[in-house]
Amino acid sequence: MSRMKFPRALRFMALLPLLFLGGCSTEHFWLLNPKGPISAAELHYMILDVSIMLVIIIPTTLMVIWFLLRYRAKAKAAYDPTWSHSNILEVIVWGVPILIVAVLGYYSYVGIHEVNPYNPTILAKHTQANADPLEVDVITTDWQWLFIYPKQHIASANELVIPTHTKVDFRLTSTSVTNGFFIPQLVGQIYIMPGMRTKQSLLAEHEGVYHGFSAALSGGGFSWMQFKTKAVSQSQFQDWVAKAQQSATHMTYADFEKFARPTVNIGQKTTYFSAVQPGIFEDVIKAARMGKVYPTPNALTENMQSEEFLKHSN
């Protein structure tokens, strides 16, 4: 291969990685494809923070490279060994970082209030002043999700259904270990802890099915802690509520205790419950504080062919 052809071949080889980007899109990059105001705000501030930090990183990197090249031993660049101070340099070295920290502090303050789980101010811009939010109680077990709609007296296992353009207020707790409630395209993560109640709010602007999961390691069945979030129109949501209210499967607290037993949840089976007993959420918190546990048989997560595994499959 000639000297002229070799560099040209290298240039073509350098372009090959671009072919792999041809099939890429933001569809599966959940954080980069927000579908609600909270997730959009989080992406906005993430990009803003990174951009501001690049104001430091890029010039510093370029200056390091420039100094290495200019003042290397063979370059023989002129320098003043008696130099010790520069007012201009002092202003740059101290002023720029202070300014950047101040800007980051300001946007951090504004951003925290906009997406605060207990009172996200950004949702006020996207909802009507007199509109009632949808209330949903979230309970995690080993290893299932239960979504209770108190006012509708229904519940759904491993599937969250919400209407678009409606604020949804969550109360969250766990029967056993800590989990993390996370729907990247709609809202950031918040911990779900036994014996405690945390809160979260979101709003979906677009219809679709979004991926939700636990972002906190929760034992052998951690990979099963996933659920679908279906954002539907208001009329479709009402139809779904009516369908769930016709379910032959009811839920009292005694039924919940059976549901809360460690379960193999590989397929994230969806079950709807009607006539849900009021106060289950509060009873779960009280039971956890009193030391209620749901023991996990060792064979349940150690051997997928064991009788325990098959017996606890949903």
PDB file of C-alpha atoms in Angstrom:
ATOM      1  CA  MET A   1       0.000   0.000   0.000  1.00  0.00           C
ATOM      2  CA  SER A   2       1.453   3.382  -0.989  1.00  0.00           C
ATOM      3  CA  ARG A   3       2.017   6.264   1.403  1.00  0.00           C
ATOM      4  CA  MET A   4      -0.838   8.186  -0.227  1.00  0.00           C
ATOM      5  CA  LYS A   5      -3.343   5.322   0.011  1.00  0.00           C
ATOM      6  CA  PHE A   6      -2.522   4.383   3.600  1.00  0.00           C
ATOM      7  CA  PRO A   7      -3.682   7.666   5.224  1.00  0.00           C
ATOM      8  CA  ARG A   8      -6.781   7.651   3.009  1.00  0.00           C
ATOM      9  CA  ALA A   9      -7.629   4.127   4.178  1.00  0.00           C
ATOM     10  CA  LEU A  10      -7.221   5.230   7.760  1.00  0.00           C
ATOM     11  CA  ARG A  11      -9.648   8.071   7.188  1.00  0.00           C
ATOM     12  CA  PHE A  12     -12.278   5.653   5.873  1.00  0.00           C
ATOM     13  CA  MET A  13     -11.680   3.323   8.824  1.00  0.00           C
ATOM     14  CA  ALA A  14     -12.214   6.233  11.198  1.00  0.00           C
ATOM     15  CA  LEU A  15     -15.688   6.698   9.693  1.00  0.00           C
ATOM     16  CA  LEU A  16     -16.719   3.071  10.242  1.00  0.00           C
ATOM     17  CA  PRO A  17     -17.954   3.634  13.826  1.00  0.00           C
ATOM     18  CA  LEU A  18     -20.503   6.079  12.415  1.00  0.00           C
ATOM     19  CA  LEU A  19     -22.245   3.144  10.730  1.00  0.00           C
ATOM     20  CA  PHE A  20     -23.099   1.747  14.143  1.00  0.00           C
ATOM     21  CA  LEU A  21     -24.798   5.014  15.028  1.00  0.00           C
ATOM     22  CA  GLY A  22     -27.174   4.641  12.096  1.00  0.00           C
ATOM     23  CA  GLY A  23     -29.553   2.499  14.117  1.00  0.00           C
ATOM     24  CA  CYS A  24     -29.424   4.684  17.193  1.00  0.00           C
ATOM     25  CA  SER A  25     -32.249   6.909  18.339  1.00  0.00           C
ATOM     26  CA  THR A  26     -33.355   8.532  21.583  1.00  0.00           C
ATOM     27  CA  GLU A  27     -36.308   6.117  21.851  1.00  0.00           C
ATOM     28  CA  HIS A  28     -34.449   3.695  24.106  1.00  0.00           C
ATOM     29  CA  PHE A  29     -32.350   6.367  25.795  1.00  0.00           C
ATOM     30  CA  TRP A  30     -35.102   7.040  28.305  1.00  0.00           C
ATOM     31  CA  LEU A  31     -33.440   9.969  30.057  1.00  0.00           C
ATOM     32  CA  LEU A  32     -32.975  11.719  26.709  1.00  0.00           C
ATOM     33  CA  ASN A  33     -36.581  11.174  25.627  1.00  0.00           C
ATOM     34  CA  PRO A  34     -38.775  12.795  28.313  1.00  0.00           C
ATOM     35  CA  LYS A  35     -42.561  12.517  28.109  1.00  0.00           C
ATOM     36  CA  GLY A  36     -43.507  14.722  31.036  1.00  0.00           C
ATOM     37  CA  PRO A  37     -42.609  18.127  32.479  1.00  0.00           C
ATOM     38  CA  ILE A  38     -40.629  16.726  35.413  1.00  0.00           C
ATOM     39  CA  SER A  39     -38.421  14.479  33.292  1.00  0.00           C
ATOM     40  CA  ALA A  40     -38.034  17.304  30.754  1.00  0.00           C
ATOM     41  CA  ALA A  41     -36.917  19.681  33.516  1.00  0.00           C
ATOM     42  CA  GLU A  42     -34.437  17.119  34.831  1.00  0.00           C
ATOM     43  CA  LEU A  43     -32.967  16.702  31.345  1.00  0.00           C
ATOM     44  CA  HIS A  44     -32.826  20.485  30.915  1.00  0.00           C
ATOM     45  CA  TYR A  45     -30.865  21.000  34.123  1.00  0.00           C
ATOM     46  CA  MET A  46     -28.607  18.034  33.430  1.00  0.00           C
ATOM     47  CA  ILE A  47     -27.647  19.503  30.046  1.00  0.00           C
ATOM     48  CA  LEU A  48     -27.257  22.933  31.630  1.00  0.00           C
ATOM     49  CA  ASP A  49     -24.975  21.611  34.380  1.00  0.00           C
ATOM     50  CA  VAL A  50     -22.828  19.656  31.933  1.00  0.00           C
ATOM     51  CA  SER A  51     -22.558  22.667  29.621  1.00  0.00           C
ATOM     52  CA  ILE A  52     -21.460  24.929  32.466  1.00  0.00           C
ATOM     53  CA  MET A  53     -18.888  22.389  33.643  1.00  0.00           C
ATOM     54  CA  LEU A  54     -17.515  22.164  30.108  1.00  0.00           C
ATOM     55  CA  VAL A  55     -16.656  25.860  30.413  1.00  0.00           C
ATOM     56  CA  ILE A  56     -13.996  24.686  32.866  1.00  0.00           C
ATOM     57  CA  ILE A  57     -13.095  21.314  31.392  1.00  0.00           C
ATOM     58  CA  ILE A  58     -12.561  22.283  27.739  1.00  0.00           C
ATOM     59  CA  PRO A  59     -10.313  25.362  28.270  1.00  0.00           C
ATOM     60  CA  THR A  60      -8.354  23.565  30.997  1.00  0.00           C
ATOM     61  CA  THR A  61      -7.765  20.537  28.774  1.00  0.00           C
ATOM     62  CA  LEU A  62      -6.713  22.700  25.826  1.00  0.00           C
ATOM     63  CA  MET A  63      -4.366  24.735  28.019  1.00  0.00           C
ATOM     64  CA  VAL A  64      -2.739  21.594  29.424  1.00  0.00           C
ATOM     65  CA  ILE A  65      -2.142  20.289  25.901  1.00  0.00           C
ATOM     66  CA  TRP A  66      -0.836  23.695  24.791  1.00  0.00           C
ATOM     67  CA  PHE A  67       1.560  23.970  27.751  1.00  0.00           C
ATOM     68  CA  LEU A  68       2.831  20.422  27.203  1.00  0.00           C
ATOM     69  CA  LEU A  69       3.594  21.165  23.567  1.00  0.00           C
ATOM     70  CA  ARG A  70       4.922  24.690  24.014  1.00  0.00           C
ATOM     71  CA  TYR A  71       7.145  24.074  27.008  1.00  0.00           C
ATOM     72  CA  ARG A  72       8.412  20.592  26.294  1.00  0.00           C
ATOM     73  CA  ALA A  73      12.205  20.197  26.418  1.00  0.00           C
ATOM     74  CA  LYS A  74      12.741  20.187  22.659  1.00  0.00           C
ATOM     75  CA  ALA A  75      10.537  23.211  21.967  1.00  0.00           C
ATOM     76  CA  LYS A  76      12.888  25.679  23.684  1.00  0.00           C
ATOM     77  CA  ALA A  77      10.076  28.207  24.210  1.00  0.00           C
ATOM     78  CA  ALA A  78      10.935  31.466  25.922  1.00  0.00           C
ATOM     79  CA  TYR A  79       9.940  31.814  29.562  1.00  0.00           C
ATOM     80  CA  ASP A  80      10.623  34.177  32.455  1.00  0.00           C
ATOM     81  CA  PRO A  81      12.005  32.354  35.521  1.00  0.00           C
ATOM     82  CA  THR A  82      11.524  35.464  37.684  1.00  0.00           C
ATOM     83  CA  TRP A  83       7.769  35.776  36.998  1.00  0.00           C
ATOM     84  CA  SER A  84       5.643  35.398  40.147  1.00  0.00           C
ATOM     85  CA  HIS A  85       2.354  37.318  39.890  1.00  0.00           C
ATOM     86  CA  SER A  86      -0.328  38.579  37.498  1.00  0.00           C
ATOM     87  CA  ASN A  87      -3.447  40.468  38.536  1.00  0.00           C
ATOM     88  CA  ILE A  88      -5.261  39.416  35.366  1.00  0.00           C
ATOM     89  CA  LEU A  89      -4.426  35.765  35.995  1.00  0.00           C
ATOM     90  CA  GLU A  90      -5.581  36.023  39.620  1.00  0.00           C
ATOM     91  CA  VAL A  91      -8.934  37.432  38.510  1.00  0.00           C
ATOM     92  CA  ILE A  92      -9.390  34.608  35.992  1.00  0.00           C
ATOM     93  CA  VAL A  93      -8.241  31.823  38.335  1.00  0.00           C
ATOM     94  CA  TRP A  94     -10.505  32.937  41.193  1.00  0.00           C
ATOM     95  CA  GLY A  95     -13.266  34.838  39.426  1.00  0.00           C
ATOM     96  CA  VAL A  96     -14.307  32.243  36.849  1.00  0.00           C
ATOM     97  CA  PRO A  97     -14.721  29.340  39.352  1.00  0.00           C
ATOM     98  CA  ILE A  98     -16.627  31.575  41.795  1.00  0.00           C
ATOM     99  CA  LEU A  99     -18.926  32.727  39.004  1.00  0.00           C
ATOM    100  CA  ILE A 100     -19.513  29.162  37.812  1.00  0.00           C
ATOM    101  CA  VAL A 101     -20.266  27.918  41.334  1.00  0.00           C
ATOM    102  CA  ALA A 102     -22.709  30.804  41.790  1.00  0.00           C
ATOM    103  CA  VAL A 103     -24.487  30.005  38.514  1.00  0.00           C
ATOM    104  CA  LEU A 104     -24.637  26.286  39.368  1.00  0.00           C
ATOM    105  CA  GLY A 105     -25.955  27.123  42.832  1.00  0.00           C
ATOM    106  CA  TYR A 106     -28.712  29.309  41.410  1.00  0.00           C
ATOM    107  CA  TYR A 107     -29.912  26.731  38.888  1.00  0.00           C
ATOM    108  CA  SER A 108     -29.647  23.960  41.482  1.00  0.00           C
ATOM    109  CA  TYR A 109     -31.930  25.930  43.794  1.00  0.00           C
ATOM    110  CA  VAL A 110     -34.457  26.616  41.033  1.00  0.00           C
ATOM    111  CA  GLY A 111     -34.311  23.057  39.694  1.00  0.00           C
ATOM    112  CA  ILE A 112     -34.731  21.407  43.088  1.00  0.00           C
ATOM    113  CA  HIS A 113     -37.942  23.328  43.715  1.00  0.00           C
ATOM    114  CA  GLU A 114     -39.287  22.605  40.236  1.00  0.00           C
ATOM    115  CA  VAL A 115     -38.933  18.813  40.608  1.00  0.00           C
ATOM    116  CA  ASN A 116     -39.254  18.493  44.400  1.00  0.00           C
ATOM    117  CA  PRO A 117     -41.103  15.153  44.880  1.00  0.00           C
ATOM    118  CA  TYR A 118     -43.289  16.551  47.656  1.00  0.00           C
ATOM    119  CA  ASN A 119     -44.244  19.736  45.808  1.00  0.00           C
ATOM    120  CA  PRO A 120     -43.020  19.959  42.201  1.00  0.00           C
ATOM    121  CA  THR A 121     -43.755  23.563  41.260  1.00  0.00           C
ATOM    122  CA  ILE A 122     -43.265  22.894  37.558  1.00  0.00           C
ATOM    123  CA  LEU A 123     -46.496  20.861  37.446  1.00  0.00           C
ATOM    124  CA  ALA A 124     -48.520  23.963  38.309  1.00  0.00           C
ATOM    125  CA  LYS A 125     -47.692  25.312  34.854  1.00  0.00           C
ATOM    126  CA  HIS A 126     -49.134  22.214  33.182  1.00  0.00           C
ATOM    127  CA  THR A 127     -52.339  21.618  35.156  1.00  0.00           C
ATOM    128  CA  GLN A 128     -55.534  23.557  35.726  1.00  0.00           C
ATOM    129  CA  ALA A 129     -55.768  25.320  39.063  1.00  0.00           C
ATOM    130  CA  ASN A 130     -58.960  23.526  40.153  1.00  0.00           C
ATOM    131  CA  ALA A 131     -58.152  20.107  38.688  1.00  0.00           C
ATOM    132  CA  ASP A 132     -58.116  17.261  41.200  1.00  0.00           C
ATOM    133  CA  PRO A 133     -55.027  15.035  41.039  1.00  0.00           C
ATOM    134  CA  LEU A 134     -55.232  11.273  40.715  1.00  0.00           C
ATOM    135  CA  GLU A 135     -54.161   9.576  43.950  1.00  0.00           C
ATOM    136  CA  VAL A 136     -52.247   6.290  43.811  1.00  0.00           C
ATOM    137  CA  ASP A 137     -50.768   4.285  46.691  1.00  0.00           C
ATOM    138  CA  VAL A 138     -47.688   2.270  45.747  1.00  0.00           C
ATOM    139  CA  ILE A 139     -46.650  -0.778  47.773  1.00  0.00           C
ATOM    140  CA  THR A 140     -43.619  -2.901  46.907  1.00  0.00           C
ATOM    141  CA  THR A 141     -43.175  -6.491  48.022  1.00  0.00           C
ATOM    142  CA  ASP A 142     -40.659  -9.238  47.253  1.00  0.00           C
ATOM    143  CA  TRP A 143     -40.900  -8.928  44.226  1.00  0.00           C
ATOM    144  CA  GLN A 144     -44.035  -7.259  42.942  1.00  0.00           C
ATOM    145  CA  TRP A 145     -45.582  -3.824  42.566  1.00  0.00           C
ATOM    146  CA  LEU A 146     -49.071  -3.039  43.799  1.00  0.00           C
ATOM    147  CA  PHE A 147     -50.785   0.180  42.710  1.00  0.00           C
ATOM    148  CA  ILE A 148     -53.894   1.035  44.727  1.00  0.00           C
ATOM    149  CA  TYR A 149     -56.365   3.683  43.531  1.00  0.00           C
ATOM    150  CA  PRO A 150     -58.126   4.592  46.820  1.00  0.00           C
ATOM    151  CA  LYS A 151     -60.925   6.735  45.375  1.00  0.00           C
ATOM    152  CA  GLN A 152     -61.688   4.197  42.650  1.00  0.00           C
ATOM    153  CA  HIS A 153     -61.456   1.235  45.104  1.00  0.00           C
ATOM    154  CA  ILE A 154     -59.315  -0.761  42.679  1.00  0.00           C
ATOM    155  CA  ALA A 155     -55.736  -1.989  42.509  1.00  0.00           C
ATOM    156  CA  SER A 156     -53.363  -3.234  39.837  1.00  0.00           C
ATOM    157  CA  ALA A 157     -50.378  -5.525  40.198  1.00  0.00           C
ATOM    158  CA  ASN A 158     -47.267  -4.764  38.117  1.00  0.00           C
ATOM    159  CA  GLU A 159     -49.050  -2.225  35.912  1.00  0.00           C
ATOM    160  CA  LEU A 160     -49.626   1.485  36.453  1.00  0.00           C
ATOM    161  CA  VAL A 161     -52.341   3.149  34.367  1.00  0.00           C
ATOM    162  CA  ILE A 162     -52.670   6.943  34.413  1.00  0.00           C
ATOM    163  CA  PRO A 163     -54.517   9.569  32.349  1.00  0.00           C
ATOM    164  CA  THR A 164     -52.493  12.089  30.372  1.00  0.00           C
ATOM    165  CA  HIS A 165     -52.437  15.783  31.315  1.00  0.00           C
ATOM    166  CA  THR A 166     -53.449  14.901  34.869  1.00  0.00           C
ATOM    167  CA  LYS A 167     -51.289  15.305  37.937  1.00  0.00           C
ATOM    168  CA  VAL A 168     -50.724  12.000  39.729  1.00  0.00           C
ATOM    169  CA  ASP A 169     -49.850  12.040  43.438  1.00  0.00           C
ATOM    170  CA  PHE A 170     -48.203   8.932  44.854  1.00  0.00           C
ATOM    171  CA  ARG A 171     -47.756   7.663  48.383  1.00  0.00           C
ATOM    172  CA  LEU A 172     -45.143   4.935  48.541  1.00  0.00           C
ATOM    173  CA  THR A 173     -44.114   2.283  51.059  1.00  0.00           C
ATOM    174  CA  SER A 174     -42.615  -1.213  51.160  1.00  0.00           C
ATOM    175  CA  THR A 175     -43.375  -4.432  52.992  1.00  0.00           C
ATOM    176  CA  SER A 176     -39.755  -5.553  53.245  1.00  0.00           C
ATOM    177  CA  VAL A 177     -36.622  -3.990  51.755  1.00  0.00           C
ATOM    178  CA  THR A 178     -35.902  -0.607  50.222  1.00  0.00           C
ATOM    179  CA  ASN A 179     -36.823  -0.172  46.569  1.00  0.00           C
ATOM    180  CA  GLY A 180     -36.574   2.766  44.183  1.00  0.00           C
ATOM    181  CA  PHE A 181     -39.574   4.043  42.202  1.00  0.00           C
ATOM    182  CA  PHE A 182     -38.224   5.202  38.834  1.00  0.00           C
ATOM    183  CA  ILE A 183     -39.934   5.940  35.510  1.00  0.00           C
ATOM    184  CA  PRO A 184     -37.110   7.638  33.545  1.00  0.00           C
ATOM    185  CA  GLN A 185     -39.333   9.182  30.872  1.00  0.00           C
ATOM    186  CA  LEU A 186     -41.762  10.636  33.410  1.00  0.00           C
ATOM    187  CA  VAL A 187     -40.128  11.166  36.802  1.00  0.00           C
ATOM    188  CA  GLY A 188     -36.886  10.666  38.699  1.00  0.00           C
ATOM    189  CA  GLN A 189     -36.172   8.066  41.337  1.00  0.00           C
ATOM    190  CA  ILE A 190     -37.409   8.161  44.914  1.00  0.00           C
ATOM    191  CA  TYR A 191     -36.795   5.538  47.576  1.00  0.00           C
ATOM    192  CA  ILE A 192     -39.554   3.299  48.919  1.00  0.00           C
ATOM    193  CA  MET A 193     -38.822   2.145  52.469  1.00  0.00           C
ATOM    194  CA  PRO A 194     -40.589  -0.232  54.882  1.00  0.00           C
ATOM    195  CA  GLY A 195     -42.357   1.418  57.784  1.00  0.00           C
ATOM    196  CA  MET A 196     -42.173   4.811  56.069  1.00  0.00           C
ATOM    197  CA  ARG A 197     -44.200   6.880  53.632  1.00  0.00           C
ATOM    198  CA  THR A 198     -42.575   8.817  50.838  1.00  0.00           C
ATOM    199  CA  LYS A 199     -44.260  10.916  48.154  1.00  0.00           C
ATOM    200  CA  GLN A 200     -43.848  11.523  44.457  1.00  0.00           C
ATOM    201  CA  SER A 201     -45.803  13.322  41.732  1.00  0.00           C
ATOM    202  CA  LEU A 202     -45.766  13.232  37.951  1.00  0.00           C
ATOM    203  CA  LEU A 203     -47.673  14.195  34.846  1.00  0.00           C
ATOM    204  CA  ALA A 204     -47.616  12.477  31.448  1.00  0.00           C
ATOM    205  CA  GLU A 205     -48.011  14.750  28.433  1.00  0.00           C
ATOM    206  CA  HIS A 206     -48.057  12.017  25.795  1.00  0.00           C
ATOM    207  CA  GLU A 207     -49.889   8.726  25.529  1.00  0.00           C
ATOM    208  CA  GLY A 208     -47.694   5.657  25.507  1.00  0.00           C
ATOM    209  CA  VAL A 209     -46.243   2.772  27.485  1.00  0.00           C
ATOM    210  CA  TYR A 210     -43.254   3.696  29.627  1.00  0.00           C
ATOM    211  CA  HIS A 211     -40.846   1.482  31.505  1.00  0.00           C
ATOM    212  CA  GLY A 212     -40.805   1.642  35.285  1.00  0.00           C
ATOM    213  CA  PHE A 213     -38.527  -0.279  37.607  1.00  0.00           C
ATOM    214  CA  SER A 214     -36.817  -0.372  40.970  1.00  0.00           C
ATOM    215  CA  ALA A 215     -33.470   1.410  40.906  1.00  0.00           C
ATOM    216  CA  ALA A 216     -32.419   0.019  44.302  1.00  0.00           C
ATOM    217  CA  LEU A 217     -31.014  -3.484  44.769  1.00  0.00           C
ATOM    218  CA  SER A 218     -33.703  -5.497  46.558  1.00  0.00           C
ATOM    219  CA  GLY A 219     -32.405  -9.032  46.816  1.00  0.00           C
ATOM    220  CA  GLY A 220     -32.492 -12.109  44.625  1.00  0.00           C
ATOM    221  CA  GLY A 221     -35.544 -10.999  42.642  1.00  0.00           C
ATOM    222  CA  PHE A 222     -34.284  -7.480  41.958  1.00  0.00           C
ATOM    223  CA  SER A 223     -34.412  -7.985  38.179  1.00  0.00           C
ATOM    224  CA  TRP A 224     -38.122  -8.826  38.425  1.00  0.00           C
ATOM    225  CA  MET A 225     -39.005  -5.445  39.962  1.00  0.00           C
ATOM    226  CA  GLN A 226     -40.304  -3.873  36.766  1.00  0.00           C
ATOM    227  CA  PHE A 227     -43.684  -2.556  35.696  1.00  0.00           C
ATOM    228  CA  LYS A 228     -45.428  -0.974  32.733  1.00  0.00           C
ATOM    229  CA  THR A 229     -46.709   2.575  32.951  1.00  0.00           C
ATOM    230  CA  LYS A 230     -49.574   3.150  30.528  1.00  0.00           C
ATOM    231  CA  ALA A 231     -50.464   6.781  29.873  1.00  0.00           C
ATOM    232  CA  VAL A 232     -53.882   6.891  28.211  1.00  0.00           C
ATOM    233  CA  SER A 233     -56.552   9.448  27.374  1.00  0.00           C
ATOM    234  CA  GLN A 234     -59.067  10.470  30.027  1.00  0.00           C
ATOM    235  CA  SER A 235     -61.852   8.444  28.394  1.00  0.00           C
ATOM    236  CA  GLN A 236     -59.627   5.379  28.093  1.00  0.00           C
ATOM    237  CA  PHE A 237     -58.684   5.716  31.745  1.00  0.00           C
ATOM    238  CA  GLN A 238     -62.333   5.801  32.782  1.00  0.00           C
ATOM    239  CA  ASP A 239     -62.985   2.688  30.690  1.00  0.00           C
ATOM    240  CA  TRP A 240     -60.030   0.959  32.355  1.00  0.00           C
ATOM    241  CA  VAL A 241     -61.297   1.890  35.829  1.00  0.00           C
ATOM    242  CA  ALA A 242     -64.722   0.473  34.982  1.00  0.00           C
ATOM    243  CA  LYS A 243     -63.096  -2.731  33.746  1.00  0.00           C
ATOM    244  CA  ALA A 244     -60.984  -3.098  36.889  1.00  0.00           C
ATOM    245  CA  GLN A 245     -64.032  -2.480  39.093  1.00  0.00           C
ATOM    246  CA  GLN A 246     -65.672  -5.502  37.468  1.00  0.00           C
ATOM    247  CA  SER A 247     -62.789  -7.800  38.425  1.00  0.00           C
ATOM    248  CA  ALA A 248     -63.851 -10.886  40.342  1.00  0.00           C
ATOM    249  CA  THR A 249     -60.664 -10.707  42.417  1.00  0.00           C
ATOM    250  CA  HIS A 250     -61.096  -8.585  45.540  1.00  0.00           C
ATOM    251  CA  MET A 251     -58.481  -7.441  48.042  1.00  0.00           C
ATOM    252  CA  THR A 252     -58.795  -7.260  51.798  1.00  0.00           C
ATOM    253  CA  TYR A 253     -55.772  -6.925  54.070  1.00  0.00           C
ATOM    254  CA  ALA A 254     -55.795 -10.705  54.474  1.00  0.00           C
ATOM    255  CA  ASP A 255     -55.670 -11.036  50.680  1.00  0.00           C
ATOM    256  CA  PHE A 256     -52.817  -8.544  50.598  1.00  0.00           C
ATOM    257  CA  GLU A 257     -50.796 -10.613  53.058  1.00  0.00           C
ATOM    258  CA  LYS A 258     -51.024 -13.517  50.622  1.00  0.00           C
ATOM    259  CA  PHE A 259     -50.069 -11.224  47.743  1.00  0.00           C
ATOM    260  CA  ALA A 260     -47.074  -9.885  49.695  1.00  0.00           C
ATOM    261  CA  ARG A 261     -45.415 -13.266  50.117  1.00  0.00           C
ATOM    262  CA  PRO A 262     -42.139 -13.571  48.140  1.00  0.00           C
ATOM    263  CA  THR A 263     -43.137 -14.166  44.534  1.00  0.00           C
ATOM    264  CA  VAL A 264     -41.275 -15.156  41.382  1.00  0.00           C
ATOM    265  CA  ASN A 265     -42.262 -12.261  39.130  1.00  0.00           C
ATOM    266  CA  ILE A 266     -40.347 -13.008  35.939  1.00  0.00           C
ATOM    267  CA  GLY A 267     -43.164 -12.120  33.562  1.00  0.00           C
ATOM    268  CA  GLN A 268     -44.543  -9.195  35.592  1.00  0.00           C
ATOM    269  CA  LYS A 269     -48.018 -10.726  35.512  1.00  0.00           C
ATOM    270  CA  THR A 270     -50.780  -8.105  35.639  1.00  0.00           C
ATOM    271  CA  THR A 271     -53.738  -8.653  37.964  1.00  0.00           C
ATOM    272  CA  TYR A 272     -56.619  -6.276  38.676  1.00  0.00           C
ATOM    273  CA  PHE A 273     -58.404  -6.127  42.032  1.00  0.00           C
ATOM    274  CA  SER A 274     -61.817  -4.650  42.808  1.00  0.00           C
ATOM    275  CA  ALA A 275     -63.480  -3.760  46.115  1.00  0.00           C
ATOM    276  CA  VAL A 276     -60.111  -2.945  47.638  1.00  0.00           C
ATOM    277  CA  GLN A 277     -60.351  -2.562  51.404  1.00  0.00           C
ATOM    278  CA  PRO A 278     -59.659   1.031  52.525  1.00  0.00           C
ATOM    279  CA  GLY A 279     -56.593   1.597  54.700  1.00  0.00           C
ATOM    280  CA  ILE A 280     -54.351  -1.175  53.370  1.00  0.00           C
ATOM    281  CA  PHE A 281     -51.542   1.331  52.782  1.00  0.00           C
ATOM    282  CA  GLU A 282     -51.639   2.509  56.407  1.00  0.00           C
ATOM    283  CA  ASP A 283     -51.893  -1.097  57.656  1.00  0.00           C
ATOM    284  CA  VAL A 284     -48.759  -2.045  55.707  1.00  0.00           C
ATOM    285  CA  ILE A 285     -46.771   0.784  57.301  1.00  0.00           C
ATOM    286  CA  LYS A 286     -48.033  -0.125  60.757  1.00  0.00           C
ATOM    287  CA  ALA A 287     -47.206  -3.812  60.252  1.00  0.00           C
ATOM    288  CA  ALA A 288     -43.666  -3.018  59.079  1.00  0.00           C
ATOM    289  CA  ARG A 289     -43.074  -0.850  62.149  1.00  0.00           C
ATOM    290  CA  MET A 290     -44.300  -3.717  64.329  1.00  0.00           C
ATOM    291  CA  GLY A 291     -41.720  -6.040  62.763  1.00  0.00           C
ATOM    292  CA  LYS A 292     -43.867  -7.854  60.208  1.00  0.00           C
ATOM    293  CA  VAL A 293     -41.695  -9.838  57.772  1.00  0.00           C
ATOM    294  CA  TYR A 294     -42.322 -12.153  54.837  1.00  0.00           C
ATOM    295  CA  PRO A 295     -39.498 -14.758  54.939  1.00  0.00           C
ATOM    296  CA  THR A 296     -37.915 -15.763  51.634  1.00  0.00           C
ATOM    297  CA  PRO A 297     -37.051 -19.484  51.244  1.00  0.00           C
ATOM    298  CA  ASN A 298     -33.425 -19.874  50.134  1.00  0.00           C
ATOM    299  CA  ALA A 299     -34.402 -22.222  47.308  1.00  0.00           C
ATOM    300  CA  LEU A 300     -36.704 -19.567  45.870  1.00  0.00           C
ATOM    301  CA  THR A 301     -33.884 -17.590  44.261  1.00  0.00           C
ATOM    302  CA  GLU A 302     -31.111 -20.186  44.149  1.00  0.00           C
ATOM    303  CA  ASN A 303     -32.617 -22.808  41.848  1.00  0.00           C
ATOM    304  CA  MET A 304     -35.141 -22.053  39.101  1.00  0.00           C
ATOM    305  CA  GLN A 305     -36.040 -25.751  38.954  1.00  0.00           C
ATOM    306  CA  SER A 306     -36.790 -26.068  42.660  1.00  0.00           C
ATOM    307  CA  GLU A 307     -40.263 -26.752  44.009  1.00  0.00           C
ATOM    308  CA  GLU A 308     -40.111 -23.501  45.981  1.00  0.00           C
ATOM    309  CA  PHE A 309     -39.432 -21.532  42.793  1.00  0.00           C
ATOM    310  CA  LEU A 310     -42.331 -23.120  40.953  1.00  0.00           C
ATOM    311  CA  LYS A 311     -44.653 -22.829  43.951  1.00  0.00           C
ATOM    312  CA  HIS A 312     -44.056 -19.083  44.326  1.00  0.00           C
ATOM    313  CA  SER A 313     -44.320 -18.223  40.626  1.00  0.00           C
ATOM    314  CA  ASN A 314     -47.167 -15.846  39.797  1.00  0.00           C
TER     315      ASN A 314
END
